[in-house]
Coordinates of C-alpha atoms in Angstrom, one line a residue:
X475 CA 5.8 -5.4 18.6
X476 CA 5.8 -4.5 14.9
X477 CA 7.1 -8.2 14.2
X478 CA 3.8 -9.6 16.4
X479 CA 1.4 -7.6 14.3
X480 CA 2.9 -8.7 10.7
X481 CA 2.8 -12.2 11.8
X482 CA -0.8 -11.7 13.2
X483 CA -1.8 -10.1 10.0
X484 CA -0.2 -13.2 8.1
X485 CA -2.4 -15.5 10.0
X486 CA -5.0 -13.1 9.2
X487 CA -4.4 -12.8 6.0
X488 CA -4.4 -16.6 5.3
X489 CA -7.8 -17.1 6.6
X490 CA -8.6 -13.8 4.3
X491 CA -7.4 -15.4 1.2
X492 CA -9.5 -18.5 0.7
X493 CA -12.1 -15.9 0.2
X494 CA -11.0 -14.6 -2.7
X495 CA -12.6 -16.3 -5.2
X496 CA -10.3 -15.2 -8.7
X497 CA -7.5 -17.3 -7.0
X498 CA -9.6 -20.8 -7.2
X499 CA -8.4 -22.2 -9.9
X500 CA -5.5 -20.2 -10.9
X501 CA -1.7 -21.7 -10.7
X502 CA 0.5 -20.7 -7.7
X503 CA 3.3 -19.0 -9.9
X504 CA -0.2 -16.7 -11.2
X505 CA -1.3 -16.1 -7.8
X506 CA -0.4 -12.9 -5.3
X507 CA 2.4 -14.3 -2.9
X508 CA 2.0 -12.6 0.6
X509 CA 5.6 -13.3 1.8
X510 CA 7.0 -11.2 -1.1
X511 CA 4.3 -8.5 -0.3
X512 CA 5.1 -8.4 3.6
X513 CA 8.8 -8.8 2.8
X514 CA 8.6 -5.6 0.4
X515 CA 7.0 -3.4 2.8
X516 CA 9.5 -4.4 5.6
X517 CA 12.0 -3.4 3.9
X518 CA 11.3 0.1 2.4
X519 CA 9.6 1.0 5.6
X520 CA 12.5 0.1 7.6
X521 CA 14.1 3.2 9.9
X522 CA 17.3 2.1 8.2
X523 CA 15.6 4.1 5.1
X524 CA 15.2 7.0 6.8
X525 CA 12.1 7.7 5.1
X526 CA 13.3 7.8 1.7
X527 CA 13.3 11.2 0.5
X528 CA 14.3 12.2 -2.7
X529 CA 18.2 12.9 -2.6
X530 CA 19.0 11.4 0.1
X531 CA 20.7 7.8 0.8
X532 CA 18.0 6.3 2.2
X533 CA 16.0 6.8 -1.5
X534 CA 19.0 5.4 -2.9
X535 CA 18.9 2.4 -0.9
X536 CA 15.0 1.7 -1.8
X537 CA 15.8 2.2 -5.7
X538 CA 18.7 0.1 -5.5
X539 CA 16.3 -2.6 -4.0
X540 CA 13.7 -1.9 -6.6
X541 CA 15.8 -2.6 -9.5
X542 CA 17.4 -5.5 -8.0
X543 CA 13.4 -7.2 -7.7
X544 CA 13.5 -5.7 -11.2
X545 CA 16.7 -7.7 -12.2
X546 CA 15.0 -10.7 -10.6
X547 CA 12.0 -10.6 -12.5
X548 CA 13.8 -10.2 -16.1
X549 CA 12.4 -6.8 -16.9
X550 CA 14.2 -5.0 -19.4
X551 CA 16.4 -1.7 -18.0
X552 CA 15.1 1.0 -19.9
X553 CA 16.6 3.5 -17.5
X554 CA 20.0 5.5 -18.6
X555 CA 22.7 3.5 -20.0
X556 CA 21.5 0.3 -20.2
X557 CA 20.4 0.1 -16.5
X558 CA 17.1 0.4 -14.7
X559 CA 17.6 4.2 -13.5
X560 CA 16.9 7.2 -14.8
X561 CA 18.9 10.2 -13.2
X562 CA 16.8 13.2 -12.5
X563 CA 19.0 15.9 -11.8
X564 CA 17.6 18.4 -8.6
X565 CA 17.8 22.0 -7.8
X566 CA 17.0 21.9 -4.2
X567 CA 16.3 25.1 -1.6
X568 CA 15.4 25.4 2.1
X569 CA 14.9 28.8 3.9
X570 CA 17.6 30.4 5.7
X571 CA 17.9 31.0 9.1
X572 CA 16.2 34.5 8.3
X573 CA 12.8 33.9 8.0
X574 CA 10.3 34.6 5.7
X575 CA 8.9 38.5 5.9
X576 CA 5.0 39.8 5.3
X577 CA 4.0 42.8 5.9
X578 CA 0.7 44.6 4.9
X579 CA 0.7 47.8 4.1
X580 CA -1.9 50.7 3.9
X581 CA 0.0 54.2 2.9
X582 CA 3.0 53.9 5.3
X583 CA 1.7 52.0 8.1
X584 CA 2.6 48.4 7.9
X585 CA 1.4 45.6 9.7
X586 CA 4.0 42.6 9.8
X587 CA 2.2 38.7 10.0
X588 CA 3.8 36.2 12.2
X589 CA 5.4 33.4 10.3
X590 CA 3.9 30.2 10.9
X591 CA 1.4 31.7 13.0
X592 CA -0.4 34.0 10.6
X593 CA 0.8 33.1 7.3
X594 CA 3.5 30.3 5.7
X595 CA 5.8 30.3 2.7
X596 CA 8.4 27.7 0.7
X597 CA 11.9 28.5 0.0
X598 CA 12.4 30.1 -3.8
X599 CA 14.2 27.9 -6.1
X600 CA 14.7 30.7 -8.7
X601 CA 16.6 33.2 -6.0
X602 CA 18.7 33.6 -3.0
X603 CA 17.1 36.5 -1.9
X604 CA 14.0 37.5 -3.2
X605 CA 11.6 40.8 -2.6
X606 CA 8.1 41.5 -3.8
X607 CA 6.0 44.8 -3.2
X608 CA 2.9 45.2 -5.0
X609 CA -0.7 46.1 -4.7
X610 CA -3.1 43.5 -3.7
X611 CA -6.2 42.4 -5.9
X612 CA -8.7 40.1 -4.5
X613 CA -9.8 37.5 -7.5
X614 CA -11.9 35.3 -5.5
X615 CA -11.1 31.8 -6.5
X616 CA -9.0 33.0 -9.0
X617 CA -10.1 30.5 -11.4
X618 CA -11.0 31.2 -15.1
X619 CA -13.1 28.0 -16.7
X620 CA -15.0 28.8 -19.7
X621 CA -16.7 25.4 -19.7
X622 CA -18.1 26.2 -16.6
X623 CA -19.3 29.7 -16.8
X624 CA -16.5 31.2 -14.4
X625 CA -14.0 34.3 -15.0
X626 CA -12.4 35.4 -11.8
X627 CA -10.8 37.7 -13.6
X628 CA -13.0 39.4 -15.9
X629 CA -12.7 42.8 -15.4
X630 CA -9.7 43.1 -13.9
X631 CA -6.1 44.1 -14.3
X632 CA -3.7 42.8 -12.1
X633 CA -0.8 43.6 -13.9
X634 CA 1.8 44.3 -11.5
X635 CA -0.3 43.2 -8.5
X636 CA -0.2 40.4 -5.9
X637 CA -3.2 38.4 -6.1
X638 CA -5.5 37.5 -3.0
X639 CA -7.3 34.7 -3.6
X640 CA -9.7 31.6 -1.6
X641 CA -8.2 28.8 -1.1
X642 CA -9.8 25.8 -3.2
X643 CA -12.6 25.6 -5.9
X644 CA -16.3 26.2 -5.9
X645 CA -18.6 23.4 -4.7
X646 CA -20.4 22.8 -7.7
X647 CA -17.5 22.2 -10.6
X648 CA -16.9 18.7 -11.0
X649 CA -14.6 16.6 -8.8
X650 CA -11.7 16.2 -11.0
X651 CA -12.3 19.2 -12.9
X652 CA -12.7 21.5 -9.5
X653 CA -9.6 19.3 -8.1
X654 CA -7.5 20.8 -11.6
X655 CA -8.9 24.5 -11.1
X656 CA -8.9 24.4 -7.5
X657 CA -5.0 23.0 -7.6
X658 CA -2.7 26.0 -6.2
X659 CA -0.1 25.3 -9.3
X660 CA -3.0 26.0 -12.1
X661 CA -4.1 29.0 -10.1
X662 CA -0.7 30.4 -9.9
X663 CA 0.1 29.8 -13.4
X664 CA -2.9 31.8 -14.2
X665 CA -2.1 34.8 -12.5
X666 CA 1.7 34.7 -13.7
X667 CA -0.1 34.6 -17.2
X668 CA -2.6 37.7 -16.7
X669 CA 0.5 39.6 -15.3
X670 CA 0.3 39.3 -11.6
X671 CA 4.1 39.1 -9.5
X672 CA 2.6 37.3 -6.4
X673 CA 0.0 35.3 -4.7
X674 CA -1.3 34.9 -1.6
X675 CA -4.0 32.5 -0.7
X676 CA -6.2 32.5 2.1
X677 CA -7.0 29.4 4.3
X678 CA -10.6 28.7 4.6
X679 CA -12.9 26.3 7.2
X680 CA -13.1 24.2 4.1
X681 CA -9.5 24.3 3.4
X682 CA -8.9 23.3 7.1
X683 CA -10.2 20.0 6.6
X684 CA -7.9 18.9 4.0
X685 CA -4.5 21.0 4.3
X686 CA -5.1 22.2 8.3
X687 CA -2.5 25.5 8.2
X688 CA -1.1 24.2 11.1
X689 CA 1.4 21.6 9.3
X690 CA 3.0 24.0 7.9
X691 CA 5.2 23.9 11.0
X692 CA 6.0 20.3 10.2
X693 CA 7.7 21.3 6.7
X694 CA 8.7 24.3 7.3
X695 CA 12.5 23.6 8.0
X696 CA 12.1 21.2 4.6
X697 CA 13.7 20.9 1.1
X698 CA 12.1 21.9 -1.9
X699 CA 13.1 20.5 -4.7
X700 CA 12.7 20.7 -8.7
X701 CA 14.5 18.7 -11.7
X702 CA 16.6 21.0 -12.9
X703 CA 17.0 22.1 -16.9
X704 CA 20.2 22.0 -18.8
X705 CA 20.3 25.3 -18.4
X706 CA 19.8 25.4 -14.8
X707 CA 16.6 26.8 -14.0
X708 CA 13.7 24.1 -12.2
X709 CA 11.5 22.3 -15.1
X710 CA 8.3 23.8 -12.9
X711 CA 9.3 27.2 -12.5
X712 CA 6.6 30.0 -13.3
X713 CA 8.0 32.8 -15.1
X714 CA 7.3 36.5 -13.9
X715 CA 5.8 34.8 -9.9
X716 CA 8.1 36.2 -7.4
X717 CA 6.0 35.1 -4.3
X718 CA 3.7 32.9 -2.9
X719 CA 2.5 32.7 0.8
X720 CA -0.8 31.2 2.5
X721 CA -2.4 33.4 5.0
X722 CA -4.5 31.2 8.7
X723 CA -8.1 31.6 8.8
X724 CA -7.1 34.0 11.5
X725 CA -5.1 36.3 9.9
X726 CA -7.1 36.0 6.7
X727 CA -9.8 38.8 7.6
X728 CA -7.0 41.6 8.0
X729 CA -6.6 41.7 4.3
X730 CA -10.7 42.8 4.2
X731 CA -10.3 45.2 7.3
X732 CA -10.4 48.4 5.2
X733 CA -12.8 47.3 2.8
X734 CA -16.7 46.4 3.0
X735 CA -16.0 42.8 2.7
X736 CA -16.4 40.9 5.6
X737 CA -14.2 37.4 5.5
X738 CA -17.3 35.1 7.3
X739 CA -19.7 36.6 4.6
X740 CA -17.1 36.3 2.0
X741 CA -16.7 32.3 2.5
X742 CA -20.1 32.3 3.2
X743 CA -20.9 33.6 0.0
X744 CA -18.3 30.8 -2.0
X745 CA -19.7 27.7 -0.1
X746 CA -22.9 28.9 -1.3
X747 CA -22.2 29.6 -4.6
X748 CA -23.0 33.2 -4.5
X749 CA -21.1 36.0 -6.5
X750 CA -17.8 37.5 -4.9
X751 CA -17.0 41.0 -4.7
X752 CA -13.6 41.7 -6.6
X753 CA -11.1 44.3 -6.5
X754 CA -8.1 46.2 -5.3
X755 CA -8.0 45.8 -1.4
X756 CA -6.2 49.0 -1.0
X757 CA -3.4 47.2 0.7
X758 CA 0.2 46.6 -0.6
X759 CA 2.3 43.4 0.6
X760 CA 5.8 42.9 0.8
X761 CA 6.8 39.6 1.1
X762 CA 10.7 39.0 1.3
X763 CA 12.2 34.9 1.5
X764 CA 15.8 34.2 1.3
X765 CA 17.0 30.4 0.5
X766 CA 20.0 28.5 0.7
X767 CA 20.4 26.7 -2.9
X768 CA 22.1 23.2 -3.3
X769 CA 21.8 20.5 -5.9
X770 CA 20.9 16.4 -5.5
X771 CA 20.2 13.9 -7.8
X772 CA 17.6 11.1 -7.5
X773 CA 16.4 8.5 -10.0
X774 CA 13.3 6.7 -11.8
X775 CA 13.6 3.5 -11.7
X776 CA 12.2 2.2 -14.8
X777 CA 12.0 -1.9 -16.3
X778 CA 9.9 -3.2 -19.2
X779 CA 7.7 -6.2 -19.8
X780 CA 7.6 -6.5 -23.7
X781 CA 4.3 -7.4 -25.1
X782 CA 2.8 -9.8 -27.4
X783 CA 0.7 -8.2 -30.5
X784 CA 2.9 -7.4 -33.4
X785 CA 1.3 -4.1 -33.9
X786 CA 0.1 -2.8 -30.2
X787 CA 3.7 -4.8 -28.2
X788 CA 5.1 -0.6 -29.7
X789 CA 3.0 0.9 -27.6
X790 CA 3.0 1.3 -23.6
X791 CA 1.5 1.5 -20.8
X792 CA 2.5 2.6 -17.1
X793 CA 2.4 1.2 -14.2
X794 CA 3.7 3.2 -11.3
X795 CA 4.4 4.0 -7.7
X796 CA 6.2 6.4 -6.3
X797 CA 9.1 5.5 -4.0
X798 CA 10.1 8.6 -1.9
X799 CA 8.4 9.6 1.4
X800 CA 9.7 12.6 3.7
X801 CA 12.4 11.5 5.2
X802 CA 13.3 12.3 8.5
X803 CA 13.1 15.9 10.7
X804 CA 14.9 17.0 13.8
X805 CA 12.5 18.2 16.9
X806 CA 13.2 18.4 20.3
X807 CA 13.6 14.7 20.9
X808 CA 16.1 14.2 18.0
X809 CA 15.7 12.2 14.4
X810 CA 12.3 11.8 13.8
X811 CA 11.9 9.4 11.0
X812 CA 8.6 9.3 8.6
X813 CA 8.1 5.7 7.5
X814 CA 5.9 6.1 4.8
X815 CA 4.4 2.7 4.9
X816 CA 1.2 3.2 3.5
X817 CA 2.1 6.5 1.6
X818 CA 3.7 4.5 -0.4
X819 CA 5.7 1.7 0.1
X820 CA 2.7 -0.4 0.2
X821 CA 1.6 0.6 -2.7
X822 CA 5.4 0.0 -3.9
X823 CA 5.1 -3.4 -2.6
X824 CA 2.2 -4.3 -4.5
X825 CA 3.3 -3.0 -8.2
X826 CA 6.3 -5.6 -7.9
X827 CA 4.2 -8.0 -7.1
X828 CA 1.6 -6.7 -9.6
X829 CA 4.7 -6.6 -12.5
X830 CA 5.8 -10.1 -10.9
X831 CA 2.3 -11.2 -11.9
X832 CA 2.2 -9.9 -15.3
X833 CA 6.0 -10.9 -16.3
X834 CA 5.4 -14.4 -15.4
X835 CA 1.7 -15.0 -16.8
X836 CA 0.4 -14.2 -20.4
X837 CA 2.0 -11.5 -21.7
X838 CA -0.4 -8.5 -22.6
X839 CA -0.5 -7.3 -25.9
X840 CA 1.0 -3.8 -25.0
X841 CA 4.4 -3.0 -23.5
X842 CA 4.0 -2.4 -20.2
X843 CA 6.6 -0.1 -18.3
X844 CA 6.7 -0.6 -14.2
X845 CA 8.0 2.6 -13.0
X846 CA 9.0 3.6 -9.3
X847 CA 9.1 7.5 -9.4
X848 CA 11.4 9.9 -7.5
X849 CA 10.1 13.1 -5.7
X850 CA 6.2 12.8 -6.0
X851 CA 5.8 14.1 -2.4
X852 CA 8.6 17.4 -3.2
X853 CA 5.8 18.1 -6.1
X854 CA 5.2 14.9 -8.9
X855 CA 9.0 15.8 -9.8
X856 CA 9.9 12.0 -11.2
X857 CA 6.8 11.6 -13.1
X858 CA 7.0 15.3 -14.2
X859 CA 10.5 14.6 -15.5
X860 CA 9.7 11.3 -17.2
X861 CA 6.9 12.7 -19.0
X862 CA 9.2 15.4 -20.7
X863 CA 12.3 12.9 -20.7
X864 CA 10.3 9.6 -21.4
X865 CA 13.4 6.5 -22.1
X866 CA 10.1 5.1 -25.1
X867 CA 9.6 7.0 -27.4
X868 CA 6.9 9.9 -26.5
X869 CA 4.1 8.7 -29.1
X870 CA 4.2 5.2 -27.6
X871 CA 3.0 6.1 -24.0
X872 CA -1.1 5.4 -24.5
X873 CA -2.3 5.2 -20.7
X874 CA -0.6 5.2 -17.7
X875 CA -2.7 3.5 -14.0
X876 CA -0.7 5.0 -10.9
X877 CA -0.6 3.5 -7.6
X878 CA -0.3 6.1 -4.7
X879 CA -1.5 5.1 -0.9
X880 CA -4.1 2.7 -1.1
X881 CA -5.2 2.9 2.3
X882 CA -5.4 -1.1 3.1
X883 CA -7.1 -1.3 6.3
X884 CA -10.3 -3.2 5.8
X885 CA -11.9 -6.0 3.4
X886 CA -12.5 -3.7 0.9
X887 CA -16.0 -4.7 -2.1
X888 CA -15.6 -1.2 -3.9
X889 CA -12.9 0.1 -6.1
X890 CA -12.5 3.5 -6.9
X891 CA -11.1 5.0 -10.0
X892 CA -10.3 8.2 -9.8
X893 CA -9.7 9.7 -13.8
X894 CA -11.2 6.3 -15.2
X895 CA -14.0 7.4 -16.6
X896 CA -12.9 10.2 -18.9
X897 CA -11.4 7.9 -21.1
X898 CA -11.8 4.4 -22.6
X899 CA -10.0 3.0 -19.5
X900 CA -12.9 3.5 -17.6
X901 CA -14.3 -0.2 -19.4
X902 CA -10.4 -2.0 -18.6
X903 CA -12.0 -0.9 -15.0
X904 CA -15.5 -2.0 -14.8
X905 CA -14.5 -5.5 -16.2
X906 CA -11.4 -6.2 -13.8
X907 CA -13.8 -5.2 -11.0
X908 CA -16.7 -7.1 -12.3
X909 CA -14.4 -10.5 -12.4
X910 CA -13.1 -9.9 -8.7
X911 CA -16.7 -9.3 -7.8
X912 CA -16.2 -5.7 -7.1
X913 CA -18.6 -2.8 -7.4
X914 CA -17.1 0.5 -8.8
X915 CA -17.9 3.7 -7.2
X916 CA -17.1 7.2 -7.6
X917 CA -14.8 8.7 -5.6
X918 CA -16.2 9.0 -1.4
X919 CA -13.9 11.7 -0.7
X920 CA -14.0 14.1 -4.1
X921 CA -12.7 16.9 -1.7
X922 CA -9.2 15.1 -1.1
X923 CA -8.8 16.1 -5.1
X924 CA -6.7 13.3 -5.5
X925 CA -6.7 13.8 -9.3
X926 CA -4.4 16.0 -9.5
X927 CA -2.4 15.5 -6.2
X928 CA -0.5 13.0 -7.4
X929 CA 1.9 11.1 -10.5
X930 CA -1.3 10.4 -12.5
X931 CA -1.7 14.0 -13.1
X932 CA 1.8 14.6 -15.0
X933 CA 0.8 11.8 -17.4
X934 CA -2.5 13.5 -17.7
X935 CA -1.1 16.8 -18.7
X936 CA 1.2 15.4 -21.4
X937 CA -2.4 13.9 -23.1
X938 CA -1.9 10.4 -21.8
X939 CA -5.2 8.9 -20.4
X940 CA -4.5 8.3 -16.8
X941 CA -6.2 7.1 -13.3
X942 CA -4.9 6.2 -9.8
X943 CA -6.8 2.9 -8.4
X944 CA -7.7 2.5 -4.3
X945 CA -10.5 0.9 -2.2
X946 CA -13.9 2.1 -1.6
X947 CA -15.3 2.5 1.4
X948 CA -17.5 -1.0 1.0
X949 CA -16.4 -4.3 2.6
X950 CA -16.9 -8.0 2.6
X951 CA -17.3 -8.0 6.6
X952 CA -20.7 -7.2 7.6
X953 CA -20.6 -4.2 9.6
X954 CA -17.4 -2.7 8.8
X955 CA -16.8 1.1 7.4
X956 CA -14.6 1.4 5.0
X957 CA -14.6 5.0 4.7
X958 CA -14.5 5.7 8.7
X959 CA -11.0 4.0 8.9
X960 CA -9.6 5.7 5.5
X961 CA -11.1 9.3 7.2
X962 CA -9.2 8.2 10.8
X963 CA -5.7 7.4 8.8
X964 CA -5.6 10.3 6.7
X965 CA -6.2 12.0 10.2
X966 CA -3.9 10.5 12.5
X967 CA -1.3 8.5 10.4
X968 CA -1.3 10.2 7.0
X969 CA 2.7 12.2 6.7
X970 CA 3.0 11.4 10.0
X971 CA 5.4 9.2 11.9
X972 CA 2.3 7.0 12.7
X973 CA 2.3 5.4 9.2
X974 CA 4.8 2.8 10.0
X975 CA 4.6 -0.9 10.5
X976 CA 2.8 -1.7 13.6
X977 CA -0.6 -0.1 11.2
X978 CA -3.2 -3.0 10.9
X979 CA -2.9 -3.4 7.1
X980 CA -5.7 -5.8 5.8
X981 CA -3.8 -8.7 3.9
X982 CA -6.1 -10.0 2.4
X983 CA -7.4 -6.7 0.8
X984 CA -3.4 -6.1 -0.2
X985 CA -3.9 -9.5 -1.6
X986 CA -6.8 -8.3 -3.8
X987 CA -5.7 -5.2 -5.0
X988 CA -2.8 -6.9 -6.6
X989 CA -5.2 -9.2 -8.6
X990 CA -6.8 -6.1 -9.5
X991 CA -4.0 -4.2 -10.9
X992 CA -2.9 -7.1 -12.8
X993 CA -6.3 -7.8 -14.4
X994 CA -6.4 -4.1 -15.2
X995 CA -3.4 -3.6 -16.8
X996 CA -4.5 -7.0 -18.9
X997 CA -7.5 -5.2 -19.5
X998 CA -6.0 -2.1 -20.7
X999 CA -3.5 -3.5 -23.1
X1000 CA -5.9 -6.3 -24.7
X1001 CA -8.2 -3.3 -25.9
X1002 CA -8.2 -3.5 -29.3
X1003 CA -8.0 0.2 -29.8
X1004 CA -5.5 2.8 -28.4
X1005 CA -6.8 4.4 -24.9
X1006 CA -8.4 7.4 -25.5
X1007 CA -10.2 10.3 -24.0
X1008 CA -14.1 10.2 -24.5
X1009 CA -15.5 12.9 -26.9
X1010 CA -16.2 16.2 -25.9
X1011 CA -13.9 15.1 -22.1
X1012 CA -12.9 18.3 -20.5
X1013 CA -9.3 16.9 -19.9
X1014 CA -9.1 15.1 -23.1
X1015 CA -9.8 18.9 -25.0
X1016 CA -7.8 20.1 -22.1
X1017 CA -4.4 18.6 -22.7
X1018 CA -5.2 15.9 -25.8
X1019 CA -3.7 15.8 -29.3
X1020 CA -4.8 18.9 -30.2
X1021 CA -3.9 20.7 -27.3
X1022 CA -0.5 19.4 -27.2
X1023 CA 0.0 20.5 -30.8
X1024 CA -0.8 24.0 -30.1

């Protein structure tokens, strides 16, 4: 069956190309070859993978087969020793057999939450066993942004205290900017900084939409993973957090049921904007996880294509993908194995064919490096550890375009570049687009926060002008909505077993996105100055030059 609908789509796909009108007059060698695409995706969505999770054999297999195309297409190693990978050593945890303990407590009566049911929480890579007992604080969003006139924490002291906070961001802060308050790992960060031990975070209808509580079940019997210092602690770890759970929308009112607050009216009140009432709840928690502790090792896999200019050939830019999925999970009926063929081994597919493409036309000016990055799915850990433990030097890397699940389902006229326009990439863009005869639209789905939910992000926090490229929701067929079949795969197929082969991927539009990557990287590294954040850019003051030299 899943052979009958690849050789469908080729058919398909062939019929599909002759539309595309950058291809008219460029050689074959230049041209996006759909055999090689197809035979990419094949492969690394194959069962044999097993999904490809970080650590496991199955990744190994796919970076092996990475950096043999690599080998093919004479792009330099620049991984350790000479070769094309980069080790990126793993402390790894999963909970024991024990689970995870909440309880809420008022005086001496305590109230225990059932796990899974009521509330959900990760194995702890800093500790075996691991106990926190503290007052809780309510800090509505728990967000502190200047910029934007918002201090959750103004006023309080939570010192000592478990934070309780709403899941998400306010409606009206920017997209990407709402997407890097709203993300749980700033949040968390922020309370570890103002003195807190713990946080919990409630669901919310919103929340629902985009992270349903539910799946928690799915990874709950999961590895968590961080790269792992010399020293041996995780290169993420938040000093001075002991705990971190999510509470359902069901059990999230309990926490108000001694105070005034009323959980409807309070998400009520945050949808519309409206002022939250802050505070100590009057409640204690004691949350309680033990984990079993092991260690892996995964790898970047990492090749160069040297460019041209004598000055700008010392400077990079990367291209990436990341390679991992989540491997497979044991129910009832045995092995269940996660394919990941759109999330991401499409979009794996099309970077070698995109660094094909540019290795074997003109060369661009800059260096480009074509990266496949371990762990993005256990929490951007590759691209997180390349940023800190780049193989260039760190000064070189000026803009980095990430490819992660481009949902390839119909014959897509609108690209969508999510970080693009808060830097000078934002032009590379608009002119790739404009010669494909592609609109450029803001991102459909801003509540996805896609900005910071993926490998982009750990360039962007290192000061290097980033984006991640996918279709709009517009098409060249007359009648067909985009955006209604990227909405029914992220809710049917997306980290589910579902996302295999036997999807109807769009050829022709794989076909296109390819071009478009190539002419964008062209783009990017013909500009005749270094990439760089627009003035006054929130993430440019954020984590620029001078932020980094702080």
């Amino acid at each position: 069956m899943q052979r009958r609908l690849l050789l469908d789509g080729l058919a398909a796909a062939v019929a599909a190309t002759a539309a595309l009108p950058a291809f008219g007059h460029t050689p074959p060698a230049l041209q996006p070859d759909l055999r090689r695409l197809q035979a990419h995706l094949r492969f690394l969505a194959d069962p044999l993978l097993e999904g490809r999770e970080a650590g496991t054999r199955g990744f190994d297999l796919a970076a092996a087969y990475v950096a043999s195309q690599f080998a093919q297409l004479g792009l330099q190693p620049l991984g350790d020793a000479g070769g094309y990978a980069q080790a990126v050593p793993l402390k790894t945890g999963r909970l024991a057999a024990t689970p995870p303990l909440l309880a809420l407590c008022r005086g001496d009566a305590c109230e225990h939450l059932a796990y899974l049911d009521e509330f959900s929480a990760r194995p702890d890579l800093g500790a075996t066993r691991r106990e926190v007992n503290a007052p809780l604080v309510f800090a509505g969003y728990g967000i502190r942004a200047p910029a934007f006139g918002l201090n959750d924490y103004a006023g309080l002291d939570v010192t000592g205290r478990i934070v309780v906070l709403l899941s998400g961001r306010p409606p009206a802060l920017p997209a990407e900017e709402g997407a890097h308050y709203g993300n749980g790992r700033t949040k968390a960060e922020l309370a570890a900084s103002l003195g807190a031990v713990g946080v919990l975070t409630l669901a919310t209808p919103r929340s629902e939409i985009t992270a349903p509580f539910h799946t928690a079940r799915q990874y709950a019997d999961s590895v968590a993973m961080d790269w792992e210092t010399p020293d041996g602690r995780g290169g993420n770890d938040i000093p001075g957090l002991l705990g971190t759970a999510t509470l359902s929308v069901q059990a999230a009112p309990r926490l108000l049921a001694g105070t005034a607050a009323d959980y409807a009216q309070l998400v009520a009140d945050a949808e519309a904007g409206r002022p939250l009432p802050r505070g100590e709840l009057g409640l204690s928690a004691r949350l309680v996880r033990e984990t079993v502790h092991g260690q892996a090792r995964s790898h970047n896999v990492i090749g160069r294509i040297e460019g041209r200019h004598p000055a700008r050939k010392h400077e990079h830019i990367v291209l990436s993908a990341h390679l991992d999925h989540l491997g497979k999970k044991t129910g009832p009926q045995g092995d269940v194995v996660y394919p990941g063929a759109m999330d991401n081994a499409i979009g794996v597919a099309t970077l070698l064919e995109t660094a094909r493409l540019l290795q074997a036309g003109p060369r661009p000016d800059r260096s480009i490096l074509v990266i496949a990055l371990t762990g993005e799915e256990k929490g951007q850990l590759g691209s997180s550890y390349f940023t800190r433990h780049p193989t260039v030097p760190a000064a070189s890397l000026v803009a980095a375009l990430n490819i992660d699940m481009p949902i390839l389902l119909h014959d897509f006229s609108e690209v969508v570049a999510i970080g693009g326009e808060h830097s000078t990439l934002a032009a590379a863009v608009t002119h790739a687009a404009r010669g494909l005869g592609l609109k450029r639209v803001p991102d459909p789905m801003p509540e996805q926060s896609r900005f910071t939910r993926s490998d982009q992000y750990s360039f962007v926090k290192r000061g290097i002008p980033s984006l991640i490229l996918g279709p709009g929701g517009g098409s060249f067929k007359a009648g067909e909505d985009g955006d209604a079949l990227i909405r029914d795969f992220r809710r049917q197929r997306y980290h589910q077993p579902g996302d295999d082969l036997g999807q109807p991927f769009h050829w022709g539009a794989v076909l296109r996105l390819v071009q478009l990557q190539r002419d964008v990287m062209l783009a990017m590294a013909r500009q005749p100055q270094r990439p760089a954040w627009l003035p006054g850019d929130f993430f440019g003051q954020l984590f620029g030059p001078r932020a980094q030299s702080r």
